[in-house]
Amino acid sequence: MNMKMQARIAENIGYLRKISAYTREEVANYLHISRTSYSSCEAGREMISANILISLAELYHLRTSVLLELDKKKFIKQVTLQRMGGEQMNELTDTFFRLSPFAQGCLLERASMLLSLEKEEKKDAALE
């Protein structure tokens, strides 16, 4: 892992801890590591192991790939979307990414069609 990625992950996990209102001690206890070790990870001084990343993803109810996001705006957007949608959003996202590209396209097309139908129904209901 390069230094840029390590620093970005450190910033990501610090952001998540703060918006979740956890202390470093609480996160360290959850991870079964010392507060000093966790603080070093969050500061970017220590490389984060795959096991720690997985545990952090579970703690914050996010996909591991979100923790690895290098673009800050994309990271915040993904965190916001997943926190808003909770488990259903996670399940839907995981299912979507298991589909083939063709099936993903079909699903998006169908969703767009359903949204159009709902919009038409709302217009009709407002006219009545």
mmCIF file of N, CA and C in Angstrom:
data_model
loop_
_atom_site.group_PDB
_atom_site.id
_atom_site.type_symbol
_atom_site.label_atom_id
_atom_site.label_comp_id
_atom_site.label_asym_id
_atom_site.label_seq_id
_atom_site.Cartn_x
_atom_site.Cartn_y
_atom_site.Cartn_z
ATOM 1 N N MET A 1 0.863 -1.165 0.000
ATOM 2 C CA MET A 1 0.000 0.000 0.000
ATOM 3 C C MET A 1 0.915 1.236 0.000
ATOM 4 N N ASN A 2 0.632 2.175 -0.902
ATOM 5 C CA ASN A 2 1.480 3.367 -0.961
ATOM 6 C C ASN A 2 1.075 4.361 0.136
ATOM 7 N N MET A 3 1.924 5.351 0.338
ATOM 8 C CA MET A 3 1.715 6.313 1.423
ATOM 9 C C MET A 3 0.456 7.155 1.205
ATOM 10 N N LYS A 4 0.163 7.491 -0.065
ATOM 11 C CA LYS A 4 -1.017 8.298 -0.355
ATOM 12 C C LYS A 4 -2.279 7.543 0.055
ATOM 13 N N MET A 5 -2.328 6.251 -0.303
ATOM 14 C CA MET A 5 -3.497 5.442 0.042
ATOM 15 C C MET A 5 -3.590 5.267 1.557
ATOM 16 N N GLN A 6 -2.479 5.024 2.198
ATOM 17 C CA GLN A 6 -2.464 4.840 3.655
ATOM 18 C C GLN A 6 -2.976 6.104 4.355
ATOM 19 N N ALA A 7 -2.542 7.272 3.881
ATOM 20 C CA ALA A 7 -2.986 8.535 4.473
ATOM 21 C C ALA A 7 -4.481 8.758 4.230
ATOM 22 N N ARG A 8 -4.955 8.404 3.047
ATOM 23 C CA ARG A 8 -6.377 8.588 2.716
ATOM 24 C C ARG A 8 -7.250 7.676 3.575
ATOM 25 N N ILE A 9 -6.838 6.430 3.742
ATOM 26 C CA ILE A 9 -7.595 5.490 4.583
ATOM 27 C C ILE A 9 -7.615 5.989 6.024
ATOM 28 N N ALA A 10 -6.477 6.481 6.485
ATOM 29 C CA ALA A 10 -6.400 7.026 7.846
ATOM 30 C C ALA A 10 -7.387 8.172 8.004
ATOM 31 N N GLU A 11 -7.442 9.056 7.013
ATOM 32 C CA GLU A 11 -8.380 10.180 7.077
ATOM 33 C C GLU A 11 -9.824 9.670 7.051
ATOM 34 N N ASN A 12 -10.083 8.663 6.217
ATOM 35 C CA ASN A 12 -11.432 8.095 6.123
ATOM 36 C C ASN A 12 -11.892 7.511 7.454
ATOM 37 N N ILE A 13 -11.030 6.733 8.097
ATOM 38 C CA ILE A 13 -11.467 6.099 9.350
ATOM 39 C C ILE A 13 -11.598 7.126 10.474
ATOM 40 N N GLY A 14 -10.779 8.172 10.431
ATOM 41 C CA GLY A 14 -10.923 9.249 11.416
ATOM 42 C C GLY A 14 -12.252 9.972 11.243
ATOM 43 N N TYR A 15 -12.611 10.241 9.998
ATOM 44 C CA TYR A 15 -13.887 10.889 9.696
ATOM 45 C C TYR A 15 -15.054 10.034 10.194
ATOM 46 N N LEU A 16 -15.001 8.741 9.904
ATOM 47 C CA LEU A 16 -16.083 7.846 10.323
ATOM 48 C C LEU A 16 -16.207 7.785 11.844
ATOM 49 N N ARG A 17 -15.078 7.730 12.522
ATOM 50 C CA ARG A 17 -15.114 7.671 13.981
ATOM 51 C C ARG A 17 -15.770 8.927 14.543
ATOM 52 N N LYS A 18 -15.392 10.070 13.990
ATOM 53 C CA LYS A 18 -15.929 11.333 14.501
ATOM 54 C C LYS A 18 -17.420 11.476 14.237
ATOM 55 N N ILE A 19 -17.880 11.150 13.014
ATOM 56 C CA ILE A 19 -19.312 11.312 12.736
ATOM 57 C C ILE A 19 -20.154 10.269 13.454
ATOM 58 N N SER A 20 -19.507 9.187 13.880
ATOM 59 C CA SER A 20 -20.227 8.159 14.634
ATOM 60 C C SER A 20 -20.149 8.409 16.136
ATOM 61 N N ALA A 21 -19.427 9.442 16.525
ATOM 62 C CA ALA A 21 -19.280 9.851 17.928
ATOM 63 C C ALA A 21 -18.641 8.771 18.796
ATOM 64 N N TYR A 22 -17.657 8.066 18.223
ATOM 65 C CA TYR A 22 -16.876 7.097 18.989
ATOM 66 C C TYR A 22 -15.579 7.748 19.439
ATOM 67 N N THR A 23 -15.072 7.287 20.564
ATOM 68 C CA THR A 23 -13.731 7.693 20.973
ATOM 69 C C THR A 23 -12.739 6.707 20.353
ATOM 70 N N ARG A 24 -11.475 7.089 20.351
ATOM 71 C CA ARG A 24 -10.449 6.152 19.856
ATOM 72 C C ARG A 24 -10.425 4.900 20.726
ATOM 73 N N GLU A 25 -10.637 5.098 21.996
ATOM 74 C CA GLU A 25 -10.650 3.974 22.941
ATOM 75 C C GLU A 25 -11.768 2.981 22.594
ATOM 76 N N GLU A 26 -12.951 3.490 22.293
ATOM 77 C CA GLU A 26 -14.084 2.618 21.958
ATOM 78 C C GLU A 26 -13.816 1.824 20.683
ATOM 79 N N VAL A 27 -13.261 2.486 19.668
ATOM 80 C CA VAL A 27 -12.960 1.784 18.411
ATOM 81 C C VAL A 27 -11.868 0.748 18.648
ATOM 82 N N ALA A 28 -10.848 1.119 19.388
ATOM 83 C CA ALA A 28 -9.763 0.182 19.692
ATOM 84 C C ALA A 28 -10.290 -1.045 20.435
ATOM 85 N N ASN A 29 -11.166 -0.829 21.402
ATOM 86 C CA ASN A 29 -11.757 -1.956 22.128
ATOM 87 C C ASN A 29 -12.554 -2.862 21.193
ATOM 88 N N TYR A 30 -13.320 -2.259 20.287
ATOM 89 C CA TYR A 30 -14.092 -3.037 19.317
ATOM 90 C C TYR A 30 -13.166 -3.890 18.452
ATOM 91 N N LEU A 31 -12.017 -3.325 18.098
ATOM 92 C CA LEU A 31 -11.055 -4.021 17.233
ATOM 93 C C LEU A 31 -10.140 -4.973 17.999
ATOM 94 N N HIS A 32 -10.215 -4.933 19.318
ATOM 95 C CA HIS A 32 -9.354 -5.752 20.188
ATOM 96 C C HIS A 32 -7.873 -5.418 19.986
ATOM 97 N N ILE A 33 -7.598 -4.110 19.875
ATOM 98 C CA ILE A 33 -6.221 -3.626 19.793
ATOM 99 C C ILE A 33 -6.070 -2.485 20.797
ATOM 100 N N SER A 34 -4.840 -2.069 21.026
ATOM 101 C CA SER A 34 -4.627 -0.971 21.978
ATOM 102 C C SER A 34 -5.055 0.359 21.355
ATOM 103 N N ARG A 35 -5.366 1.315 22.222
ATOM 104 C CA ARG A 35 -5.735 2.635 21.739
ATOM 105 C C ARG A 35 -4.569 3.254 20.984
ATOM 106 N N THR A 36 -3.353 2.999 21.439
ATOM 107 C CA THR A 36 -2.155 3.527 20.787
ATOM 108 C C THR A 36 -2.032 2.982 19.365
ATOM 109 N N SER A 37 -2.275 1.682 19.195
ATOM 110 C CA SER A 37 -2.214 1.082 17.850
ATOM 111 C C SER A 37 -3.282 1.679 16.942
ATOM 112 N N TYR A 38 -4.490 1.819 17.485
ATOM 113 C CA TYR A 38 -5.551 2.392 16.665
ATOM 114 C C TYR A 38 -5.217 3.841 16.303
ATOM 115 N N SER A 39 -4.731 4.602 17.269
ATOM 116 C CA SER A 39 -4.365 6.003 17.014
ATOM 117 C C SER A 39 -3.300 6.096 15.927
ATOM 118 N N SER A 40 -2.355 5.167 15.931
ATOM 119 C CA SER A 40 -1.312 5.149 14.897
ATOM 120 C C SER A 40 -1.910 4.861 13.524
ATOM 121 N N CYS A 41 -2.900 3.972 13.475
ATOM 122 C CA CYS A 41 -3.581 3.677 12.200
ATOM 123 C C CYS A 41 -4.324 4.913 11.704
ATOM 124 N N GLU A 42 -5.047 5.555 12.606
ATOM 125 C CA GLU A 42 -5.849 6.719 12.236
ATOM 126 C C GLU A 42 -4.970 7.905 11.842
ATOM 127 N N ALA A 43 -3.766 7.961 12.381
ATOM 128 C CA ALA A 43 -2.838 9.046 12.048
ATOM 129 C C ALA A 43 -2.038 8.722 10.785
ATOM 130 N N GLY A 44 -2.172 7.494 10.276
ATOM 131 C CA GLY A 44 -1.445 7.110 9.072
ATOM 132 C C GLY A 44 -0.023 6.662 9.311
ATOM 133 N N ARG A 45 0.347 6.480 10.585
ATOM 134 C CA ARG A 45 1.712 6.058 10.919
ATOM 135 C C ARG A 45 1.872 4.548 10.846
ATOM 136 N N GLU A 46 0.763 3.840 10.937
ATOM 137 C CA GLU A 46 0.809 2.377 10.929
ATOM 138 C C GLU A 46 -0.106 1.859 9.825
ATOM 139 N N MET A 47 0.372 0.862 9.089
ATOM 140 C CA MET A 47 -0.426 0.283 8.025
ATOM 141 C C MET A 47 -1.573 -0.528 8.637
ATOM 142 N N ILE A 48 -2.734 -0.396 8.049
ATOM 143 C CA ILE A 48 -3.921 -1.077 8.555
ATOM 144 C C ILE A 48 -4.032 -2.446 7.904
ATOM 145 N N SER A 49 -4.205 -3.472 8.711
ATOM 146 C CA SER A 49 -4.318 -4.829 8.177
ATOM 147 C C SER A 49 -5.698 -5.047 7.559
ATOM 148 N N ALA A 50 -5.789 -6.066 6.733
ATOM 149 C CA ALA A 50 -7.067 -6.412 6.095
ATOM 150 C C ALA A 50 -8.116 -6.752 7.148
ATOM 151 N N ASN A 51 -7.714 -7.452 8.206
ATOM 152 C CA ASN A 51 -8.672 -7.813 9.266
ATOM 153 C C ASN A 51 -9.243 -6.580 9.959
ATOM 154 N N ILE A 52 -8.393 -5.596 10.192
ATOM 155 C CA ILE A 52 -8.855 -4.354 10.827
ATOM 156 C C ILE A 52 -9.813 -3.623 9.895
ATOM 157 N N LEU A 53 -9.474 -3.558 8.600
ATOM 158 C CA LEU A 53 -10.354 -2.899 7.630
ATOM 159 C C LEU A 53 -11.731 -3.555 7.591
ATOM 160 N N ILE A 54 -11.741 -4.870 7.591
ATOM 161 C CA ILE A 54 -13.015 -5.600 7.563
ATOM 162 C C ILE A 54 -13.819 -5.312 8.820
ATOM 163 N N SER A 55 -13.152 -5.313 9.966
ATOM 164 C CA SER A 55 -13.844 -5.031 11.227
ATOM 165 C C SER A 55 -14.370 -3.602 11.263
ATOM 166 N N LEU A 56 -13.596 -2.661 10.738
ATOM 167 C CA LEU A 56 -14.058 -1.268 10.689
ATOM 168 C C LEU A 56 -15.267 -1.126 9.765
ATOM 169 N N ALA A 57 -15.244 -1.817 8.641
ATOM 170 C CA ALA A 57 -16.385 -1.791 7.721
ATOM 171 C C ALA A 57 -17.629 -2.334 8.417
ATOM 172 N N GLU A 58 -17.468 -3.390 9.192
ATOM 173 C CA GLU A 58 -18.598 -3.951 9.939
ATOM 174 C C GLU A 58 -19.088 -2.970 11.007
ATOM 175 N N LEU A 59 -18.163 -2.347 11.708
ATOM 176 C CA LEU A 59 -18.521 -1.388 12.757
ATOM 177 C C LEU A 59 -19.355 -0.242 12.194
ATOM 178 N N TYR A 60 -18.937 0.271 11.038
ATOM 179 C CA TYR A 60 -19.614 1.431 10.455
ATOM 180 C C TYR A 60 -20.697 1.044 9.441
ATOM 181 N N HIS A 61 -20.933 -0.261 9.279
ATOM 182 C CA HIS A 61 -21.957 -0.771 8.361
ATOM 183 C C HIS A 61 -21.734 -0.260 6.940
ATOM 184 N N LEU A 62 -20.490 -0.413 6.481
ATOM 185 C CA LEU A 62 -20.105 0.013 5.140
ATOM 186 C C LEU A 62 -19.412 -1.132 4.416
ATOM 187 N N ARG A 63 -19.347 -1.026 3.097
ATOM 188 C CA ARG A 63 -18.537 -1.971 2.335
ATOM 189 C C ARG A 63 -17.073 -1.605 2.551
ATOM 190 N N THR A 64 -16.206 -2.583 2.555
ATOM 191 C CA THR A 64 -14.778 -2.340 2.750
ATOM 192 C C THR A 64 -14.245 -1.393 1.685
ATOM 193 N N SER A 65 -14.756 -1.504 0.463
ATOM 194 C CA SER A 65 -14.283 -0.651 -0.628
ATOM 195 C C SER A 65 -14.511 0.831 -0.324
ATOM 196 N N VAL A 66 -15.515 1.155 0.479
ATOM 197 C CA VAL A 66 -15.766 2.550 0.838
ATOM 198 C C VAL A 66 -14.590 3.082 1.670
ATOM 199 N N LEU A 67 -14.084 2.279 2.582
ATOM 200 C CA LEU A 67 -12.949 2.707 3.411
ATOM 201 C C LEU A 67 -11.703 2.972 2.568
ATOM 202 N N LEU A 68 -11.609 2.287 1.423
ATOM 203 C CA LEU A 68 -10.432 2.410 0.559
ATOM 204 C C LEU A 68 -10.561 3.509 -0.494
ATOM 205 N N GLU A 69 -11.688 4.207 -0.504
ATOM 206 C CA GLU A 69 -11.932 5.246 -1.517
ATOM 207 C C GLU A 69 -10.915 6.381 -1.375
ATOM 208 N N LEU A 70 -10.244 6.706 -2.483
ATOM 209 C CA LEU A 70 -9.222 7.753 -2.462
ATOM 210 C C LEU A 70 -9.793 9.153 -2.676
ATOM 211 N N ASP A 71 -10.906 9.247 -3.380
ATOM 212 C CA ASP A 71 -11.518 10.547 -3.649
ATOM 213 C C ASP A 71 -12.400 10.934 -2.466
ATOM 214 N N LYS A 72 -12.065 12.041 -1.809
ATOM 215 C CA LYS A 72 -12.767 12.448 -0.589
ATOM 216 C C LYS A 72 -14.259 12.691 -0.832
ATOM 217 N N LYS A 73 -14.600 13.356 -1.932
ATOM 218 C CA LYS A 73 -16.005 13.635 -2.227
ATOM 219 C C LYS A 73 -16.789 12.340 -2.454
ATOM 220 N N LYS A 74 -16.190 11.411 -3.185
ATOM 221 C CA LYS A 74 -16.859 10.125 -3.425
ATOM 222 C C LYS A 74 -17.035 9.361 -2.115
ATOM 223 N N PHE A 75 -16.000 9.410 -1.286
ATOM 224 C CA PHE A 75 -16.059 8.733 0.012
ATOM 225 C C PHE A 75 -17.231 9.268 0.834
ATOM 226 N N ILE A 76 -17.320 10.580 0.968
ATOM 227 C CA ILE A 76 -18.383 11.183 1.782
ATOM 228 C C ILE A 76 -19.751 10.870 1.186
ATOM 229 N N LYS A 77 -19.852 10.902 -0.130
ATOM 230 C CA LYS A 77 -21.127 10.583 -0.791
ATOM 231 C C LYS A 77 -21.528 9.136 -0.503
ATOM 232 N N GLN A 78 -20.579 8.207 -0.632
ATOM 233 C CA GLN A 78 -20.879 6.796 -0.372
ATOM 234 C C GLN A 78 -21.266 6.567 1.084
ATOM 235 N N VAL A 79 -20.559 7.207 1.997
ATOM 236 C CA VAL A 79 -20.878 7.069 3.424
ATOM 237 C C VAL A 79 -22.282 7.588 3.690
ATOM 238 N N THR A 80 -22.589 8.747 3.143
ATOM 239 C CA THR A 80 -23.910 9.351 3.344
ATOM 240 C C THR A 80 -25.010 8.449 2.796
ATOM 241 N N LEU A 81 -24.825 7.945 1.586
ATOM 242 C CA LEU A 81 -25.840 7.086 0.971
ATOM 243 C C LEU A 81 -26.039 5.800 1.774
ATOM 244 N N GLN A 82 -24.948 5.190 2.182
ATOM 245 C CA GLN A 82 -25.081 3.933 2.916
ATOM 246 C C GLN A 82 -25.651 4.145 4.308
ATOM 247 N N ARG A 83 -25.325 5.248 4.945
ATOM 248 C CA ARG A 83 -25.883 5.505 6.275
ATOM 249 C C ARG A 83 -27.373 5.813 6.188
ATOM 250 N N MET A 84 -27.799 6.476 5.119
ATOM 251 C CA MET A 84 -29.214 6.798 4.948
ATOM 252 C C MET A 84 -30.035 5.547 4.675
ATOM 253 N N GLY A 85 -29.492 4.670 3.853
ATOM 254 C CA GLY A 85 -30.244 3.496 3.431
ATOM 255 C C GLY A 85 -30.086 2.294 4.334
ATOM 256 N N GLY A 86 -29.107 2.313 5.169
ATOM 257 C CA GLY A 86 -28.889 1.224 6.110
ATOM 258 C C GLY A 86 -28.699 -0.126 5.440
ATOM 259 N N GLU A 87 -29.201 -1.143 6.081
ATOM 260 C CA GLU A 87 -29.013 -2.513 5.629
ATOM 261 C C GLU A 87 -29.629 -2.779 4.261
ATOM 262 N N GLN A 88 -30.792 -2.214 3.996
ATOM 263 C CA GLN A 88 -31.421 -2.436 2.690
ATOM 264 C C GLN A 88 -30.547 -1.902 1.567
ATOM 265 N N MET A 89 -29.967 -0.725 1.778
ATOM 266 C CA MET A 89 -29.097 -0.143 0.767
ATOM 267 C C MET A 89 -27.857 -1.009 0.568
ATOM 268 N N ASN A 90 -27.284 -1.499 1.655
ATOM 269 C CA ASN A 90 -26.114 -2.369 1.551
ATOM 270 C C ASN A 90 -26.444 -3.640 0.777
ATOM 271 N N GLU A 91 -27.589 -4.239 1.097
ATOM 272 C CA GLU A 91 -28.003 -5.464 0.420
ATOM 273 C C GLU A 91 -28.245 -5.209 -1.068
ATOM 274 N N LEU A 92 -28.914 -4.119 -1.371
ATOM 275 C CA LEU A 92 -29.192 -3.774 -2.764
ATOM 276 C C LEU A 92 -27.896 -3.514 -3.533
ATOM 277 N N THR A 93 -26.991 -2.770 -2.921
ATOM 278 C CA THR A 93 -25.711 -2.466 -3.563
ATOM 279 C C THR A 93 -24.904 -3.733 -3.798
ATOM 280 N N ASP A 94 -24.818 -4.596 -2.787
ATOM 281 C CA ASP A 94 -24.075 -5.845 -2.934
ATOM 282 C C ASP A 94 -24.663 -6.710 -4.045
ATOM 283 N N THR A 95 -25.990 -6.791 -4.088
ATOM 284 C CA THR A 95 -26.659 -7.577 -5.123
ATOM 285 C C THR A 95 -26.372 -6.994 -6.503
ATOM 286 N N PHE A 96 -26.478 -5.677 -6.617
ATOM 287 C CA PHE A 96 -26.223 -5.009 -7.897
ATOM 288 C C PHE A 96 -24.832 -5.342 -8.415
ATOM 289 N N PHE A 97 -23.813 -5.285 -7.555
ATOM 290 C CA PHE A 97 -22.443 -5.516 -7.992
ATOM 291 C C PHE A 97 -22.141 -6.987 -8.274
ATOM 292 N N ARG A 98 -22.995 -7.893 -7.831
ATOM 293 C CA ARG A 98 -22.828 -9.314 -8.169
ATOM 294 C C ARG A 98 -23.414 -9.629 -9.542
ATOM 295 N N LEU A 99 -24.247 -8.736 -10.061
ATOM 296 C CA LEU A 99 -24.851 -8.946 -11.372
ATOM 297 C C LEU A 99 -23.839 -8.706 -12.488
ATOM 298 N N SER A 100 -24.113 -9.318 -13.641
ATOM 299 C CA SER A 100 -23.282 -9.057 -14.819
ATOM 300 C C SER A 100 -23.544 -7.627 -15.294
ATOM 301 N N PRO A 101 -22.635 -7.053 -16.069
ATOM 302 C CA PRO A 101 -22.875 -5.703 -16.601
ATOM 303 C C PRO A 101 -24.193 -5.620 -17.391
ATOM 304 N N PHE A 102 -24.517 -6.661 -18.138
ATOM 305 C CA PHE A 102 -25.775 -6.669 -18.889
ATOM 306 C C PHE A 102 -26.967 -6.600 -17.939
ATOM 307 N N ALA A 103 -26.942 -7.428 -16.891
ATOM 308 C CA ALA A 103 -28.046 -7.455 -15.927
ATOM 309 C C ALA A 103 -28.137 -6.122 -15.177
ATOM 310 N N GLN A 104 -26.996 -5.505 -14.867
ATOM 311 C CA GLN A 104 -26.999 -4.191 -14.214
ATOM 312 C C GLN A 104 -27.702 -3.167 -15.097
ATOM 313 N N GLY A 105 -27.394 -3.200 -16.403
ATOM 314 C CA GLY A 105 -28.032 -2.286 -17.345
ATOM 315 C C GLY A 105 -29.532 -2.498 -17.404
ATOM 316 N N CYS A 106 -29.950 -3.766 -17.441
ATOM 317 C CA CYS A 106 -31.381 -4.081 -17.469
ATOM 318 C C CYS A 106 -32.074 -3.580 -16.200
ATOM 319 N N LEU A 107 -31.432 -3.773 -15.073
ATOM 320 C CA LEU A 107 -32.010 -3.346 -13.803
ATOM 321 C C LEU A 107 -32.164 -1.822 -13.752
ATOM 322 N N LEU A 108 -31.138 -1.101 -14.198
ATOM 323 C CA LEU A 108 -31.215 0.361 -14.213
ATOM 324 C C LEU A 108 -32.303 0.849 -15.166
ATOM 325 N N GLU A 109 -32.432 0.188 -16.313
ATOM 326 C CA GLU A 109 -33.476 0.552 -17.269
ATOM 327 C C GLU A 109 -34.857 0.329 -16.670
ATOM 328 N N ARG A 110 -35.038 -0.785 -15.999
ATOM 329 C CA ARG A 110 -36.329 -1.100 -15.376
ATOM 330 C C ARG A 110 -36.640 -0.102 -14.244
ATOM 331 N N ALA A 111 -35.637 0.221 -13.453
ATOM 332 C CA ALA A 111 -35.840 1.188 -12.363
ATOM 333 C C ALA A 111 -36.257 2.546 -12.923
ATOM 334 N N SER A 112 -35.644 2.956 -14.013
ATOM 335 C CA SER A 112 -36.004 4.219 -14.645
ATOM 336 C C SER A 112 -37.447 4.192 -15.135
ATOM 337 N N MET A 113 -37.839 3.066 -15.706
ATOM 338 C CA MET A 113 -39.209 2.905 -16.190
ATOM 339 C C MET A 113 -40.202 2.983 -15.024
ATOM 340 N N LEU A 114 -39.886 2.334 -13.921
ATOM 341 C CA LEU A 114 -40.765 2.357 -12.747
ATOM 342 C C LEU A 114 -40.898 3.767 -12.176
ATOM 343 N N LEU A 115 -39.797 4.508 -12.152
ATOM 344 C CA LEU A 115 -39.856 5.890 -11.675
ATOM 345 C C LEU A 115 -40.758 6.745 -12.564
ATOM 346 N N SER A 116 -40.682 6.544 -13.859
ATOM 347 C CA SER A 116 -41.548 7.282 -14.791
ATOM 348 C C SER A 116 -43.012 6.951 -14.551
ATOM 349 N N LEU A 117 -43.301 5.671 -14.331
ATOM 350 C CA LEU A 117 -44.677 5.253 -14.065
ATOM 351 C C LEU A 117 -45.202 5.880 -12.781
ATOM 352 N N GLU A 118 -44.372 5.902 -11.741
ATOM 353 C CA GLU A 118 -44.784 6.514 -10.476
ATOM 354 C C GLU A 118 -45.048 8.005 -10.639
ATOM 355 N N LYS A 119 -44.208 8.666 -11.420
ATOM 356 C CA LYS A 119 -44.381 10.096 -11.654
ATOM 357 C C LYS A 119 -45.716 10.353 -12.364
ATOM 358 N N GLU A 120 -46.046 9.522 -13.348
ATOM 359 C CA GLU A 120 -47.317 9.662 -14.073
ATOM 360 C C GLU A 120 -48.505 9.432 -13.144
ATOM 361 N N GLU A 121 -48.395 8.422 -12.279
ATOM 362 C CA GLU A 121 -49.487 8.141 -11.336
ATOM 363 C C GLU A 121 -49.707 9.307 -10.373
ATOM 364 N N LYS A 122 -48.620 9.924 -9.922
ATOM 365 C CA LYS A 122 -48.741 11.085 -9.019
ATOM 366 C C LYS A 122 -49.409 12.252 -9.730
ATOM 367 N N LYS A 123 -49.080 12.463 -11.012
ATOM 368 C CA LYS A 123 -49.721 13.531 -11.788
ATOM 369 C C LYS A 123 -51.214 13.274 -11.917
ATOM 370 N N ASP A 124 -51.562 12.014 -12.254
ATOM 371 C CA ASP A 124 -52.967 11.660 -12.402
ATOM 372 C C ASP A 124 -53.731 11.835 -11.091
ATOM 373 N N ALA A 125 -53.118 11.452 -9.989
ATOM 374 C CA ALA A 125 -53.758 11.581 -8.682
ATOM 375 C C ALA A 125 -53.937 13.057 -8.307
ATOM 376 N N ALA A 126 -53.000 13.895 -8.686
ATOM 377 C CA ALA A 126 -53.109 15.319 -8.382
ATOM 378 C C ALA A 126 -54.212 15.985 -9.198
ATOM 379 N N LEU A 127 -54.458 15.483 -10.402
ATOM 380 C CA LEU A 127 -55.508 16.037 -11.266
ATOM 381 C C LEU A 127 -56.915 15.663 -10.800
ATOM 382 N N GLU A 128 -57.029 14.576 -10.097
ATOM 383 C CA GLU A 128 -58.344 14.094 -9.669
ATOM 384 C C GLU A 128 -58.915 14.851 -8.518
#
